Coordinates of C-alpha atoms in Angstrom, one line a residue:
X1 CA 52.2 56.3 103.0
X2 CA 49.5 53.6 103.3
X3 CA 47.5 55.5 100.7
X4 CA 50.4 55.5 98.3
X5 CA 51.0 51.8 98.8
X6 CA 47.3 51.1 98.0
X7 CA 47.6 53.2 94.9
X8 CA 50.7 51.4 93.8
X9 CA 49.1 48.0 94.5
X10 CA 46.1 49.0 92.4
X11 CA 48.3 50.2 89.6
X12 CA 50.3 47.0 89.7
X13 CA 47.1 44.9 89.7
X14 CA 45.9 46.8 86.5
X15 CA 49.3 46.3 84.9
X16 CA 49.3 42.6 85.7
X17 CA 45.8 42.2 84.2
X18 CA 46.9 43.9 81.1
X19 CA 50.0 41.7 80.8
X20 CA 48.0 38.5 81.4
X21 CA 45.5 39.5 78.7
X22 CA 48.4 40.0 76.2
X23 CA 49.9 36.7 77.2
X24 CA 46.7 34.7 76.7
X25 CA 45.7 36.4 73.5
X26 CA 49.1 36.1 71.8
X27 CA 50.7 33.2 70.1
X28 CA 54.2 32.5 71.3
X29 CA 57.2 30.4 70.3
X30 CA 58.3 27.7 72.7
X31 CA 61.3 29.9 73.8
X32 CA 59.0 32.8 74.5
X33 CA 56.5 30.6 76.4
X34 CA 59.3 29.3 78.7
X35 CA 60.5 32.8 79.4
X36 CA 57.0 34.1 80.1
X37 CA 56.3 31.3 82.5
X38 CA 59.3 32.5 84.6
X39 CA 58.5 36.2 84.2
X40 CA 55.0 35.7 85.7
X41 CA 56.5 34.6 89.0
X42 CA 56.7 37.4 91.5
X43 CA 60.1 36.5 92.8
X44 CA 61.7 37.1 89.4
X45 CA 60.3 40.6 89.0
X46 CA 63.7 42.1 89.9
X47 CA 65.8 39.3 88.6
X48 CA 68.5 39.8 86.0
X49 CA 68.3 38.6 82.4
X50 CA 70.8 35.9 83.1
X51 CA 68.8 34.6 86.1
X52 CA 65.5 34.6 84.0
X53 CA 67.2 32.6 81.2
X54 CA 68.9 30.2 83.6
X55 CA 65.6 29.5 85.3
X56 CA 63.9 28.9 81.9
X57 CA 66.6 26.3 81.2
X58 CA 69.0 28.3 79.0
X59 CA 72.7 28.5 79.7
X60 CA 73.2 31.9 78.0
X61 CA 71.2 35.1 77.3
X62 CA 70.8 34.6 73.6
X63 CA 67.2 33.2 74.0
X64 CA 66.2 36.5 75.7
X65 CA 67.5 38.7 73.0
X66 CA 66.0 36.6 70.3
X67 CA 62.6 36.8 72.0
X68 CA 62.9 40.5 72.5
X69 CA 63.0 41.0 68.7
X70 CA 59.2 40.3 68.7
X71 CA 57.4 43.6 69.5
X72 CA 54.6 41.7 71.2
X73 CA 57.0 40.0 73.6
X74 CA 58.7 43.3 74.4
X75 CA 55.2 44.8 75.1
X76 CA 54.5 42.1 77.6
X77 CA 57.8 42.6 79.3
X78 CA 57.2 46.3 79.6
X79 CA 53.7 45.7 81.0
X80 CA 55.2 43.4 83.6
X81 CA 57.7 46.1 84.5
X82 CA 60.6 43.7 84.1
X83 CA 62.9 46.0 82.2
X84 CA 61.9 49.2 84.0
X85 CA 64.9 49.0 86.4
X86 CA 68.5 49.5 85.7
X87 CA 70.9 46.7 86.8
X88 CA 72.0 48.4 90.0
X89 CA 68.3 49.1 90.9
X90 CA 67.4 45.5 90.3
X91 CA 70.2 44.3 92.6
X92 CA 69.2 46.7 95.3
X93 CA 65.5 45.8 95.1
X94 CA 66.5 42.1 95.2
X95 CA 68.2 42.7 98.5
X96 CA 65.2 44.6 99.8
X97 CA 62.9 41.6 99.2
X98 CA 64.2 40.4 102.5
X99 CA 62.2 42.3 105.2
X100 CA 65.2 42.2 107.5
X101 CA 67.2 44.4 105.1
X102 CA 64.6 47.2 104.9
X103 CA 65.7 48.9 108.1
X104 CA 69.4 49.0 107.1
X105 CA 71.2 52.1 105.7
X106 CA 71.8 52.7 102.0
X107 CA 75.5 51.8 102.4
X108 CA 74.7 48.5 104.1
X109 CA 72.2 47.6 101.4
X110 CA 74.8 48.4 98.8
X111 CA 77.3 46.1 100.5
X112 CA 74.7 43.3 100.4
X113 CA 74.1 44.0 96.7
X114 CA 77.9 43.6 96.0
X115 CA 78.9 47.3 95.9
X116 CA 81.8 48.8 97.8
X117 CA 80.2 52.2 98.4
X118 CA 76.9 54.0 98.4
X119 CA 77.2 55.4 94.9
X120 CA 74.7 52.9 93.4
X121 CA 72.2 53.8 96.1
X122 CA 72.6 57.6 95.6
X123 CA 72.1 57.2 91.8
X124 CA 69.1 54.9 92.2
X125 CA 67.1 57.2 94.5
X126 CA 67.2 59.9 91.9
X127 CA 64.6 57.9 90.0
X128 CA 61.1 58.7 91.3
X129 CA 59.9 55.2 90.4
X130 CA 62.6 53.6 92.5
X131 CA 61.7 55.9 95.4
X132 CA 58.0 54.9 95.0
X133 CA 59.0 51.3 95.1
X134 CA 60.9 51.8 98.3
X135 CA 57.9 53.5 99.9
X136 CA 55.7 50.6 98.8
X137 CA 58.2 48.1 100.4
X138 CA 58.2 50.2 103.6
X139 CA 61.8 51.2 103.4
X140 CA 62.6 54.3 105.4
X141 CA 65.1 56.6 103.7
X142 CA 67.6 58.3 106.0
X143 CA 68.1 61.9 105.0
X144 CA 71.7 63.1 105.1
X145 CA 72.0 65.7 107.7
X146 CA 73.4 69.1 106.6
X147 CA 76.6 69.7 108.5
X148 CA 77.1 73.0 110.2
X149 CA 79.6 75.4 108.6
X150 CA 83.0 76.0 110.1
X151 CA 81.7 79.3 111.6
X152 CA 78.7 77.6 113.2
X153 CA 80.2 74.5 114.7
X154 CA 81.2 74.5 118.4
X155 CA 83.5 72.4 120.5
X156 CA 82.0 69.5 122.4
X157 CA 81.2 70.3 126.0
X158 CA 81.0 66.6 126.9
X159 CA 83.8 64.7 125.1
X160 CA 82.8 61.3 126.4
X161 CA 79.2 61.7 125.1
X162 CA 80.6 62.8 121.7
X163 CA 82.9 59.8 121.5
X164 CA 80.1 57.4 122.2
X165 CA 78.4 58.4 118.9
X166 CA 78.8 56.3 115.8
X167 CA 79.2 59.4 113.6
X168 CA 81.9 61.9 114.7
X169 CA 82.4 65.5 113.7
X170 CA 86.1 65.9 114.3
X171 CA 85.7 69.7 114.4
X172 CA 83.9 69.3 117.8
X173 CA 86.9 67.2 119.1
X174 CA 89.9 69.3 117.9
X175 CA 90.5 73.0 118.3
X176 CA 92.6 73.5 115.2
X177 CA 91.7 72.1 111.8
X178 CA 92.1 73.3 108.2
X179 CA 89.3 75.7 107.2
X180 CA 89.7 75.6 103.4
X181 CA 87.9 72.2 103.0
X182 CA 84.2 71.5 103.3
X183 CA 82.6 70.4 106.6
X184 CA 82.0 66.9 105.2
X185 CA 85.7 66.3 105.3
X186 CA 85.6 66.1 109.1
X187 CA 82.7 63.6 109.4
X188 CA 83.8 60.1 110.4
X189 CA 81.0 57.5 110.0
X190 CA 81.5 54.2 111.8
X191 CA 78.0 52.8 111.1
X192 CA 79.1 50.8 108.0
X193 CA 81.1 48.4 110.4
X194 CA 78.5 45.7 110.9
X195 CA 80.1 43.9 113.9
X196 CA 79.5 46.1 117.0
X197 CA 82.6 44.8 118.7
X198 CA 84.8 45.6 115.8
X199 CA 83.1 49.0 115.5
X200 CA 83.9 49.9 119.1
X201 CA 87.5 48.7 118.7
X202 CA 88.1 50.9 115.7
X203 CA 86.5 53.8 117.5
X204 CA 88.8 53.2 120.5
X205 CA 91.8 53.2 118.1
X206 CA 90.6 56.6 116.7
X207 CA 90.2 57.9 120.2
X208 CA 93.9 57.1 120.9
X209 CA 94.9 59.1 117.7
X210 CA 93.0 62.3 118.6
X211 CA 96.1 64.1 120.0
X212 CA 98.3 63.1 117.1
X213 CA 96.3 63.2 113.9
X214 CA 95.4 66.2 111.8
X215 CA 91.7 67.0 111.6
X216 CA 91.4 65.7 108.0
X217 CA 93.3 62.5 108.6
X218 CA 90.5 60.7 110.4
X219 CA 88.2 60.4 107.4
X220 CA 91.0 59.6 105.0
X221 CA 92.2 56.8 107.2
X222 CA 88.7 55.4 107.4
X223 CA 88.5 55.3 103.6
X224 CA 91.7 53.3 103.6
X225 CA 90.5 50.8 106.1
X226 CA 87.1 50.3 104.5
X227 CA 88.1 47.9 101.6
X228 CA 89.9 45.5 104.1
X229 CA 87.4 45.5 106.9
X230 CA 84.4 44.9 104.6
X231 CA 86.1 41.7 103.3
X232 CA 86.2 40.2 106.8
X233 CA 83.5 37.8 108.0
X234 CA 80.8 39.7 110.0
X235 CA 81.6 37.8 113.2
X236 CA 85.3 38.7 113.2
X237 CA 86.8 41.4 115.4
X238 CA 90.3 42.3 116.5
X239 CA 90.2 39.7 119.3
X240 CA 89.4 36.8 117.0
X241 CA 91.1 37.8 113.7
X242 CA 93.8 35.4 112.5
X243 CA 96.3 35.1 109.7
X244 CA 93.9 32.9 107.8
X245 CA 91.4 35.7 107.6
X246 CA 94.0 38.0 106.0
X247 CA 95.0 35.3 103.5
X248 CA 91.4 34.8 102.6
X249 CA 90.9 38.5 101.7
X250 CA 94.1 39.0 99.8
X251 CA 92.6 37.9 96.5
X252 CA 89.9 40.6 96.9
X253 CA 92.7 43.1 97.3
X254 CA 94.0 42.1 93.9
X255 CA 90.8 43.4 92.3
X256 CA 91.7 46.9 93.6
X257 CA 94.3 49.2 92.0
X258 CA 97.8 48.8 93.3
X259 CA 97.6 52.2 94.9
X260 CA 94.3 51.5 96.7
X261 CA 95.5 48.0 97.8
X262 CA 98.7 49.4 99.1
X263 CA 96.9 52.2 101.1
X264 CA 94.3 49.8 102.5
X265 CA 96.7 47.1 103.7
X266 CA 99.2 49.6 105.0
X267 CA 96.4 51.3 107.1
X268 CA 95.2 47.9 108.4
X269 CA 98.8 47.0 109.3
X270 CA 99.4 50.3 111.1
X271 CA 96.2 49.8 113.2
X272 CA 96.9 46.2 114.1
X273 CA 100.5 46.9 114.9
X274 CA 99.5 49.7 117.3
X275 CA 96.9 47.4 119.0
X276 CA 99.6 44.8 119.4
X277 CA 102.6 46.8 120.6
X278 CA 101.2 50.0 122.2
X279 CA 101.3 49.9 126.1
X280 CA 98.3 52.2 126.1
X281 CA 96.0 49.8 124.2
X282 CA 93.7 48.0 126.6
X283 CA 91.4 46.3 124.1
X284 CA 91.6 42.9 122.4
X285 CA 95.0 42.5 120.7
X286 CA 95.3 40.9 117.3
X287 CA 98.2 38.5 116.6
X288 CA 101.6 40.0 115.9
X289 CA 102.7 39.9 112.2
X290 CA 99.1 39.7 111.1
X291 CA 99.9 41.4 107.8
X292 CA 103.3 40.7 106.3
X293 CA 105.3 43.1 104.3
X294 CA 105.1 40.6 101.3
X295 CA 101.3 41.0 101.4
X296 CA 101.4 44.7 100.5
X297 CA 101.8 45.5 96.8
X298 CA 104.4 48.1 96.0
X299 CA 102.9 51.6 95.8
X300 CA 103.2 53.0 92.3
X301 CA 105.5 56.1 92.0
X302 CA 103.7 58.6 89.9
X303 CA 105.7 61.4 88.2
X304 CA 104.9 65.0 89.2
X305 CA 102.9 67.0 86.7
X306 CA 104.0 70.6 86.4
X307 CA 102.0 73.0 84.2
X308 CA 103.2 72.6 80.6
X309 CA 105.3 75.5 79.3
X310 CA 102.9 76.2 76.5
X311 CA 100.1 76.7 79.1
X312 CA 102.3 78.9 81.2
X313 CA 103.0 81.0 78.2
X314 CA 99.2 81.6 77.9
X315 CA 98.7 82.0 81.6
X316 CA 101.4 84.6 82.4
X317 CA 100.0 87.3 80.0
X318 CA 96.5 86.8 81.5
X319 CA 98.0 87.3 85.0
X320 CA 99.8 90.4 83.8
X321 CA 96.6 91.8 82.3
X322 CA 94.7 91.1 85.5
X323 CA 97.4 92.6 87.6
X324 CA 97.3 95.8 85.6
X325 CA 93.5 96.0 85.8
X326 CA 93.7 95.5 89.6
X327 CA 96.3 98.2 90.0
X328 CA 94.1 100.6 88.0
X329 CA 91.1 99.6 90.2
X330 CA 89.2 98.0 87.3
X331 CA 87.3 94.7 87.2
X332 CA 89.7 92.0 85.9
X333 CA 88.9 89.5 83.2
X334 CA 86.6 86.5 83.9
X335 CA 87.5 85.8 87.6
X336 CA 86.9 87.8 90.8
X337 CA 89.8 89.9 92.0
X338 CA 90.4 87.6 95.0
X339 CA 91.1 84.7 92.7
X340 CA 93.5 86.6 90.5
X341 CA 95.5 87.7 93.5
X342 CA 95.5 84.1 94.8
X343 CA 96.7 82.9 91.4
X344 CA 99.4 85.5 91.4
X345 CA 100.7 84.4 94.8
X346 CA 100.7 80.7 93.9
X347 CA 102.4 81.4 90.5
X348 CA 105.4 83.3 92.1
X349 CA 105.8 81.4 95.4
X350 CA 104.7 77.8 94.8
X351 CA 103.2 77.5 98.2
X352 CA 100.5 74.9 98.9
X353 CA 96.9 76.0 98.7
X354 CA 96.2 75.3 102.4
X355 CA 99.1 77.6 103.2
X356 CA 97.6 80.3 101.0
X357 CA 94.2 80.0 102.6
X358 CA 95.6 80.3 106.1
X359 CA 97.9 83.3 105.5
X360 CA 97.6 85.9 108.2
X361 CA 96.7 89.5 107.2
X362 CA 99.3 92.2 107.6
X363 CA 98.7 95.3 109.8
X364 CA 97.6 98.7 108.6
X365 CA 101.2 99.6 107.7
X366 CA 101.5 96.6 105.4
X367 CA 103.9 94.7 107.7
X368 CA 103.8 91.8 110.1
X369 CA 101.2 89.1 109.6
X370 CA 102.3 87.1 106.6
X371 CA 104.7 89.8 105.4
X372 CA 108.2 90.0 106.9
X373 CA 111.2 92.2 106.0
X374 CA 114.7 91.5 107.2
X375 CA 117.5 93.9 108.1
X376 CA 118.9 93.7 104.6
X377 CA 115.6 94.9 103.1
X378 CA 114.5 91.5 101.6
X379 CA 110.8 90.6 101.7
X380 CA 109.6 87.2 103.0
X381 CA 106.2 85.5 103.2
X382 CA 105.8 84.1 106.7
X383 CA 103.7 80.9 106.9
X384 CA 102.4 80.0 110.4
X385 CA 102.8 76.4 111.6
X386 CA 99.1 76.0 112.3
X387 CA 97.1 74.0 109.7
X388 CA 100.1 73.3 107.5
X389 CA 101.3 70.0 106.2
X390 CA 104.7 70.2 107.9
X391 CA 103.4 71.7 111.1
X392 CA 106.4 74.2 111.2
X393 CA 106.8 77.9 110.7
X394 CA 108.7 78.7 107.5
X395 CA 109.3 81.6 105.2
X396 CA 109.3 82.0 101.4
X397 CA 111.4 84.7 99.7
X398 CA 109.7 87.1 97.3
X399 CA 110.4 90.3 95.4
X400 CA 108.4 93.5 95.0
X401 CA 108.7 93.2 91.2
X402 CA 106.7 89.9 91.3
X403 CA 103.6 91.6 92.4
X404 CA 103.0 89.3 95.4
X405 CA 103.3 92.0 98.0
X406 CA 100.9 94.2 96.2
X407 CA 98.5 91.3 95.8
X408 CA 98.6 90.7 99.6
X409 CA 98.0 94.4 100.3
X410 CA 95.1 94.5 97.9
X411 CA 93.5 91.5 99.5
X412 CA 94.0 93.1 102.9
X413 CA 92.0 96.1 101.8
X414 CA 89.2 93.8 100.7
X415 CA 89.2 91.8 103.9
X416 CA 89.7 94.5 106.6
X417 CA 86.0 95.3 106.7
X418 CA 84.9 91.6 106.9
X419 CA 84.4 89.8 110.2
X420 CA 87.5 88.3 111.8
X421 CA 86.6 84.7 111.4
X422 CA 88.1 82.3 114.0
X423 CA 89.9 85.3 115.6
X424 CA 93.0 84.6 113.5
X425 CA 93.0 87.6 111.1
X426 CA 93.2 85.3 108.0
X427 CA 94.0 87.2 104.8
X428 CA 91.8 85.3 102.3
X429 CA 88.6 85.5 104.3
X430 CA 85.2 86.1 102.9
X431 CA 81.8 86.9 104.3
X432 CA 81.0 83.3 105.1
X433 CA 84.4 81.9 105.9
X434 CA 87.8 81.4 104.2
X435 CA 88.5 80.9 100.5
X436 CA 87.9 77.2 99.9
X437 CA 89.7 74.7 97.7
X438 CA 86.5 73.8 95.9
X439 CA 85.6 77.3 94.9
X440 CA 89.2 78.0 93.8
X441 CA 89.2 74.8 91.7
X442 CA 86.0 75.9 90.1
X443 CA 87.6 79.3 89.3
X444 CA 90.5 77.4 87.6
X445 CA 87.9 75.4 85.6
X446 CA 86.3 78.7 84.4
X447 CA 89.8 79.8 83.2
X448 CA 90.5 76.5 81.3
X449 CA 88.9 77.6 78.0
X450 CA 91.5 80.4 77.8
X451 CA 94.3 77.9 78.3
X452 CA 94.6 75.5 75.4
X453 CA 96.9 72.4 75.4
X454 CA 97.0 70.0 72.5
X455 CA 93.8 71.4 71.2
X456 CA 91.8 71.0 74.4
X457 CA 91.1 73.3 77.4
X458 CA 93.6 72.7 80.2
X459 CA 92.4 72.7 83.8
X460 CA 95.2 73.6 86.3
X461 CA 95.3 72.0 89.7
X462 CA 96.5 74.4 92.5
X463 CA 99.4 72.2 93.5
X464 CA 100.8 72.2 89.9
X465 CA 102.1 75.8 90.6
X466 CA 104.4 74.3 93.2
X467 CA 105.9 71.8 90.7
X468 CA 106.2 74.4 88.0
X469 CA 108.2 76.7 90.2
X470 CA 110.5 73.8 91.1
X471 CA 111.0 73.2 87.4
X472 CA 111.8 76.9 86.8
X473 CA 114.4 76.8 89.6
X474 CA 116.1 73.8 88.2
X475 CA 116.1 75.1 84.7
X476 CA 117.5 78.4 86.0
X477 CA 120.4 76.8 88.0
X478 CA 121.1 73.9 85.7
X479 CA 120.0 70.3 85.6
X480 CA 122.7 68.9 87.9
X481 CA 123.2 70.2 91.4
X482 CA 125.5 69.3 94.3
X483 CA 124.4 67.1 97.1
X484 CA 124.0 68.9 100.5
X485 CA 124.8 67.2 103.8
X486 CA 122.7 69.5 105.9
X487 CA 119.2 71.0 105.4
X488 CA 119.0 74.6 104.1
X489 CA 117.1 77.2 106.0
X490 CA 117.0 80.8 104.8
X491 CA 119.8 80.8 102.2
X492 CA 120.4 79.2 98.8
X493 CA 123.2 76.7 98.5
X494 CA 122.9 76.1 94.8
X495 CA 126.3 77.2 93.5
X496 CA 128.9 75.8 91.2
X497 CA 126.3 73.8 89.2
X498 CA 127.9 72.0 86.2
X499 CA 126.1 71.8 83.0
X500 CA 124.0 68.7 82.3
X501 CA 121.8 67.6 79.4
X502 CA 118.3 68.7 79.7
X503 CA 116.0 66.4 81.6
X504 CA 112.2 66.0 81.1
X505 CA 110.2 68.6 83.0
X506 CA 108.1 65.9 84.6
X507 CA 111.1 64.6 86.6
X508 CA 110.9 67.3 89.2
X509 CA 109.4 66.4 92.6
X510 CA 109.0 68.5 95.7
X511 CA 109.5 66.7 99.0
X512 CA 109.9 67.9 102.6
X513 CA 113.4 69.1 103.4
X514 CA 113.6 66.9 106.5
X515 CA 113.6 63.8 104.3
X516 CA 116.6 64.9 102.3
X517 CA 119.2 62.1 101.9
X518 CA 122.5 62.9 103.6
X519 CA 125.0 62.1 100.9
X520 CA 128.5 63.5 100.6
X521 CA 129.4 65.7 97.6
X522 CA 130.9 63.4 95.1
X523 CA 131.2 62.8 91.4
X524 CA 129.5 59.9 89.8
X525 CA 132.7 58.6 88.4
X526 CA 134.3 58.7 91.8
X527 CA 131.4 57.0 93.4
X528 CA 131.5 54.2 90.8
X529 CA 135.2 53.6 91.5
X530 CA 134.8 53.7 95.3
X531 CA 131.9 51.3 95.2
X532 CA 132.5 48.3 92.9
X533 CA 129.2 46.6 94.0
X534 CA 127.2 49.6 92.8
X535 CA 129.1 49.7 89.5
X536 CA 128.4 46.0 88.9
X537 CA 124.7 46.6 89.7
X538 CA 124.5 49.5 87.3
X539 CA 126.2 47.5 84.5
X540 CA 123.8 44.6 85.1
X541 CA 120.7 46.9 85.0
X542 CA 122.0 48.8 81.9
X543 CA 121.4 52.2 83.4
X544 CA 122.1 54.2 86.6
X545 CA 119.7 56.0 88.8
X546 CA 120.5 59.1 90.7
X547 CA 118.6 61.6 92.8
X548 CA 119.6 65.3 92.8
X549 CA 118.4 67.9 95.2
X550 CA 117.9 71.6 94.5
X551 CA 117.3 73.7 97.6
X552 CA 114.8 76.4 97.2
X553 CA 115.9 79.6 99.1
X554 CA 113.3 79.1 101.8
X555 CA 113.0 77.4 105.1
X556 CA 112.6 73.7 105.0
X557 CA 111.9 73.4 101.3
X558 CA 113.8 71.4 98.8
X559 CA 113.1 70.1 95.4
X560 CA 114.2 66.7 94.2
X561 CA 115.2 65.9 90.7
X562 CA 114.8 62.2 89.9
X563 CA 117.3 61.8 87.0
X564 CA 117.7 58.7 85.0
X565 CA 120.6 58.4 82.6
X566 CA 122.1 55.5 80.6
X567 CA 125.4 54.2 81.8

């Protein structure tokens, strides 16, 4: 490293001599002379154009751009190495001129340079010249450790020792966690919290949530907290934070999107309320009502995005062709057989991808596991409560004619010779683990050129199959459905559905059945007459909003139609 530094120093000395020779031999305008005087100072080597112009006595950058029109001036600037760095690289190198910052992590350096995350650092270190400059400054780069796969990771033998670390691997702390996402999803890094007291308090809060949270919740909650905690002064922690600190950071939240600001402030409010009200919390308590409801921007309500009908018209023939090829034991078009069978199941059941990845394999007779047949001869797909969003067992009805049962049995034949990963007899397992969301999304991207929408390839997201099936159900039963007072379990209650003008397909939303609104069956006209206040409100707004619910014939599922009609 010292040898490299000497070589860099020698090269810099040669470059400086060449630049000085060009400066002394050339004839310069007064503007160029003032700029060159600034550029020869070492501390402005990584300065921005605006800083150079301001130091030279100019309020704007026009003097620089006028001077750069001269090829001789541009040659001197290049010899000095002023414009050899991008703007993020200059900002990072400017921070690193302080020796105290050279031992910090890339994320901490990015924070000091004014960046929210480490993206600028990751892009900068791809430049070999930037890496050489870091080595010359004596900056030690921390190599990102490669996380063990889900098959290699083991549970922690000493929990307390694991919890003392500043980087957690949640898989070592929880027995069950979704296996369809990459290992990095379960890495929780606390090192970006500069104040050691605040870092320990956040870690203690996470420790309290270990029995409650899903494995993938920990990192997601950290990403929500990060924009708020990074705006706090370095000396502030939960024992010294006040309402004034929150009011000071609210303008910075306005620079974020409404969605991100809502998530961040809600997460901070959840954590501080727990610290204030929970009897089990023994650490420093922040003040009550630290974050007010009025501080949190309203979360934007985005419309669901089912697959467009024209894309489905192209996808269904491809699925049918692939199904016939698989039945004839031939290699299907474009994708591997496991992906075509997974697509077939998602298309006809609308289940979440995490439920698909964790389906249990049936036995040698094609029964049990994820396949269930009732006394009436109807087939159901059984989804185990483990690693599902709702955390409950439920069943999805299916038919033999859909090809779903055949797809499950074909995948069973492929997987029965593979190792029984995690001892759970997962159906969609491969040699090195379960089918992952990333590889399945990549398969859908390979399929995109075959699916055109408005003249462009259409990339399908796995969850869109769920919304598309909901749309099909509503179009099948009509656009207006009766309200149901009680949740539906294994039977459909969609009956006696009156006709209703067609609603846009994007108005369909799938939500958990437990959140269904308990509203009596009633007609809109009757409800208006029974509730004069609501009628006055609708007249004042010029329209009326209603929410209709269609129950899918499966346990704890329902589909919500957000209809908007003019009064």
